[in-house]
PDB file of C-alpha atoms in Angstrom:
ATOM      1  CA  GLN A  29      77.065 173.055   7.684  1.00  0.00           C
ATOM      2  CA  VAL A  30      79.746 170.274   6.455  1.00  0.00           C
ATOM      3  CA  GLN A  31      79.321 168.694   2.859  1.00  0.00           C
ATOM      4  CA  LEU A  32      80.964 166.003   1.632  1.00  0.00           C
ATOM      5  CA  LEU A  33      81.752 164.929  -1.889  1.00  0.00           C
ATOM      6  CA  GLU A  34      82.904 161.239  -2.826  1.00  0.00           C
ATOM      7  CA  SER A  35      84.675 160.434  -5.809  1.00  0.00           C
ATOM      8  CA  GLY A  36      87.106 157.797  -7.146  1.00  0.00           C
ATOM      9  CA  GLY A  37      84.629 154.634  -7.434  1.00  0.00           C
ATOM     10  CA  GLY A  38      84.374 152.559 -10.288  1.00  0.00           C
ATOM     11  CA  LEU A  39      84.529 149.188 -12.382  1.00  0.00           C
ATOM     12  CA  VAL A  40      87.492 147.158 -11.606  1.00  0.00           C
ATOM     13  CA  GLN A  41      88.431 143.537 -11.792  1.00  0.00           C
ATOM     14  CA  ALA A  42      89.169 141.278  -8.971  1.00  0.00           C
ATOM     15  CA  GLY A  43      92.596 141.628  -7.155  1.00  0.00           C
ATOM     16  CA  GLY A  44      92.839 144.983  -8.280  1.00  0.00           C
ATOM     17  CA  SER A  45      92.993 148.419  -7.015  1.00  0.00           C
ATOM     18  CA  LEU A  46      90.972 151.853  -6.160  1.00  0.00           C
ATOM     19  CA  ARG A  47      91.457 155.099  -4.378  1.00  0.00           C
ATOM     20  CA  LEU A  48      88.192 156.744  -3.188  1.00  0.00           C
ATOM     21  CA  SER A  49      88.645 160.320  -1.993  1.00  0.00           C
ATOM     22  CA  CYS A  50      86.088 162.495   0.143  1.00  0.00           C
ATOM     23  CA  ALA A  51      86.319 166.287  -0.105  1.00  0.00           C
ATOM     24  CA  ALA A  52      84.801 168.199   2.840  1.00  0.00           C
ATOM     25  CA  SER A  53      83.688 171.199   3.021  1.00  0.00           C
ATOM     26  CA  GLY A  54      82.040 173.931   5.032  1.00  0.00           C
ATOM     27  CA  GLY A  55      83.616 172.986   8.514  1.00  0.00           C
ATOM     28  CA  THR A  56      86.781 172.821  10.313  1.00  0.00           C
ATOM     29  CA  PHE A  57      87.625 169.531   9.182  1.00  0.00           C
ATOM     30  CA  SER A  58      90.241 168.898  11.686  1.00  0.00           C
ATOM     31  CA  THR A  59      87.752 168.629  14.447  1.00  0.00           C
ATOM     32  CA  TYR A  60      85.069 166.225  12.766  1.00  0.00           C
ATOM     33  CA  GLY A  61      85.498 162.230  12.623  1.00  0.00           C
ATOM     34  CA  MET A  62      86.025 160.440   9.868  1.00  0.00           C
ATOM     35  CA  GLY A  63      84.530 157.759   8.275  1.00  0.00           C
ATOM     36  CA  TRP A  64      83.614 155.180   5.450  1.00  0.00           C
ATOM     37  CA  PHE A  65      80.322 153.133   5.172  1.00  0.00           C
ATOM     38  CA  ARG A  66      78.753 151.009   2.464  1.00  0.00           C
ATOM     39  CA  GLN A  67      76.147 149.258   1.124  1.00  0.00           C
ATOM     40  CA  ALA A  68      75.375 146.605  -0.962  1.00  0.00           C
ATOM     41  CA  PRO A  69      72.121 145.940  -2.642  1.00  0.00           C
ATOM     42  CA  GLY A  70      69.388 144.386  -0.247  1.00  0.00           C
ATOM     43  CA  LYS A  71      71.923 144.400   2.791  1.00  0.00           C
ATOM     44  CA  GLU A  72      72.281 147.239   5.237  1.00  0.00           C
ATOM     45  CA  ARG A  73      74.623 149.942   5.386  1.00  0.00           C
ATOM     46  CA  GLU A  74      78.127 148.510   6.924  1.00  0.00           C
ATOM     47  CA  PHE A  75      81.373 149.950   8.459  1.00  0.00           C
ATOM     48  CA  VAL A  76      84.448 149.953   6.760  1.00  0.00           C
ATOM     49  CA  ALA A  77      86.501 152.259   8.163  1.00  0.00           C
ATOM     50  CA  ALA A  78      87.280 155.184  10.624  1.00  0.00           C
ATOM     51  CA  ILE A  79      89.939 157.931  11.205  1.00  0.00           C
ATOM     52  CA  SER A  80      89.967 159.812  14.746  1.00  0.00           C
ATOM     53  CA  TRP A  81      89.857 163.559  14.679  1.00  0.00           C
ATOM     54  CA  PHE A  82      92.994 164.349  16.722  1.00  0.00           C
ATOM     55  CA  THR A  83      94.842 161.104  16.968  1.00  0.00           C
ATOM     56  CA  GLY A  84      95.053 160.065  13.782  1.00  0.00           C
ATOM     57  CA  ASN A  85      93.563 156.949  14.972  1.00  0.00           C
ATOM     58  CA  THR A  86      92.397 153.964  12.650  1.00  0.00           C
ATOM     59  CA  TYR A  87      89.699 151.566  12.486  1.00  0.00           C
ATOM     60  CA  TYR A  88      88.821 148.596   9.950  1.00  0.00           C
ATOM     61  CA  ALA A  89      86.009 146.360   9.438  1.00  0.00           C
ATOM     62  CA  ASP A  90      87.806 142.696  10.157  1.00  0.00           C
ATOM     63  CA  SER A  91      86.312 142.237   6.384  1.00  0.00           C
ATOM     64  CA  VAL A  92      88.773 144.606   4.875  1.00  0.00           C
ATOM     65  CA  LYS A  93      92.142 144.808   7.409  1.00  0.00           C
ATOM     66  CA  GLY A  94      94.988 144.393   5.429  1.00  0.00           C
ATOM     67  CA  ARG A  95      93.959 145.659   1.997  1.00  0.00           C
ATOM     68  CA  PHE A  96      91.913 149.013   2.692  1.00  0.00           C
ATOM     69  CA  THR A  97      93.653 151.819   4.065  1.00  0.00           C
ATOM     70  CA  ILE A  98      91.900 155.028   5.210  1.00  0.00           C
ATOM     71  CA  SER A  99      93.986 158.683   5.709  1.00  0.00           C
ATOM     72  CA  ARG A 100      93.187 161.713   5.869  1.00  0.00           C
ATOM     73  CA  ASP A 101      94.671 165.146   4.819  1.00  0.00           C
ATOM     74  CA  ASN A 102      93.378 167.745   7.127  1.00  0.00           C
ATOM     75  CA  ALA A 103      95.561 170.852   5.130  1.00  0.00           C
ATOM     76  CA  LYS A 104      93.325 169.584   1.978  1.00  0.00           C
ATOM     77  CA  ASN A 105      89.934 168.948   3.788  1.00  0.00           C
ATOM     78  CA  THR A 106      90.438 165.738   2.551  1.00  0.00           C
ATOM     79  CA  MET A 107      89.824 161.742   3.225  1.00  0.00           C
ATOM     80  CA  TYR A 108      90.992 158.617   1.314  1.00  0.00           C
ATOM     81  CA  LEU A 109      90.419 155.088   1.153  1.00  0.00           C
ATOM     82  CA  GLN A 110      92.672 153.145  -0.204  1.00  0.00           C
ATOM     83  CA  MET A 111      91.303 149.378  -1.692  1.00  0.00           C
ATOM     84  CA  ASN A 112      93.668 146.895  -3.011  1.00  0.00           C
ATOM     85  CA  ASN A 113      93.198 143.116  -3.391  1.00  0.00           C
ATOM     86  CA  LEU A 114      89.642 144.066  -4.489  1.00  0.00           C
ATOM     87  CA  LYS A 115      87.152 141.079  -4.097  1.00  0.00           C
ATOM     88  CA  PRO A 116      83.621 140.556  -6.041  1.00  0.00           C
ATOM     89  CA  GLU A 117      82.283 141.616  -2.233  1.00  0.00           C
ATOM     90  CA  ASP A 118      83.331 145.002  -1.765  1.00  0.00           C
ATOM     91  CA  THR A 119      81.224 145.531  -4.513  1.00  0.00           C
ATOM     92  CA  ALA A 120      78.869 148.385  -2.964  1.00  0.00           C
ATOM     93  CA  VAL A 121      78.032 152.080  -2.652  1.00  0.00           C
ATOM     94  CA  TYR A 122      80.598 153.798  -0.364  1.00  0.00           C
ATOM     95  CA  TYR A 123      79.907 156.729   1.928  1.00  0.00           C
ATOM     96  CA  CYS A 124      81.757 158.722   3.530  1.00  0.00           C
ATOM     97  CA  ALA A 125      80.350 160.135   6.909  1.00  0.00           C
ATOM     98  CA  ALA A 126      81.412 162.993   9.264  1.00  0.00           C
ATOM     99  CA  LYS A 127      80.705 163.360  12.879  1.00  0.00           C
ATOM    100  CA  TYR A 128      81.560 166.457  14.726  1.00  0.00           C
ATOM    101  CA  ALA A 129      84.311 165.099  17.496  1.00  0.00           C
ATOM    102  CA  LEU A 130      85.485 167.877  19.620  1.00  0.00           C
ATOM    103  CA  GLY A 131      85.320 166.846  22.987  1.00  0.00           C
ATOM    104  CA  THR A 132      83.251 163.665  22.488  1.00  0.00           C
ATOM    105  CA  SER A 133      83.629 160.123  22.466  1.00  0.00           C
ATOM    106  CA  TYR A 134      81.073 158.007  20.420  1.00  0.00           C
ATOM    107  CA  ASP A 135      81.455 154.436  18.358  1.00  0.00           C
ATOM    108  CA  VAL A 136      83.003 154.914  15.315  1.00  0.00           C
ATOM    109  CA  THR A 137      81.761 152.123  13.862  1.00  0.00           C
ATOM    110  CA  GLU A 138      77.587 153.040  14.213  1.00  0.00           C
ATOM    111  CA  ALA A 139      76.524 154.825  11.219  1.00  0.00           C
ATOM    112  CA  TYR A 140      73.980 156.691  13.667  1.00  0.00           C
ATOM    113  CA  GLU A 141      76.641 158.712  15.089  1.00  0.00           C
ATOM    114  CA  TYR A 142      77.701 160.312  11.975  1.00  0.00           C
ATOM    115  CA  GLY A 143      75.998 163.477  10.982  1.00  0.00           C
ATOM    116  CA  TYR A 144      76.656 164.140   7.722  1.00  0.00           C
ATOM    117  CA  TRP A 145      76.706 162.231   4.476  1.00  0.00           C
ATOM    118  CA  GLY A 146      78.229 161.899   1.198  1.00  0.00           C
ATOM    119  CA  GLN A 147      75.852 160.912  -1.925  1.00  0.00           C
ATOM    120  CA  GLY A 148      77.809 157.388  -2.196  1.00  0.00           C
ATOM    121  CA  THR A 149      79.901 156.228  -5.104  1.00  0.00           C
ATOM    122  CA  GLN A 150      79.587 152.742  -6.680  1.00  0.00           C
ATOM    123  CA  VAL A 151      82.455 150.540  -7.166  1.00  0.00           C
ATOM    124  CA  THR A 152      82.091 147.328  -8.645  1.00  0.00           C
ATOM    125  CA  VAL A 153      84.439 144.653  -8.544  1.00  0.00           C
ATOM    126  CA  SER A 154      84.096 141.895 -11.155  1.00  0.00           C
ATOM    127  CA  SER A 155      85.240 138.545 -10.630  1.00  0.00           C
TER     128      SER A 155
END
């Protein structure tokens, strides 16, 4: 059973930066595809970024491309989301997600593909 724990959220002014971390336990981290999603009040959960388990290929939502960077350290069982030039519209609860990906293909942007979720961390960007 994989467990995910996010950290690094907080309050920041527009134009600032934050780095989110997602620590994983209970599985072979290197065989899981990982992703970040976010949910703002009154809105549906949306895809932010993902990183493949084997190739390390990265994927981003258009709204964060060029500002956010996803990365992973398999030796530390940890995934990161570096968020720069934050905007008020980035305010949301950010969730990390994992999917056992060995030998499978899936749509990295779809929340239903991921079987494991963290509890979320709040990011608030003030204008």
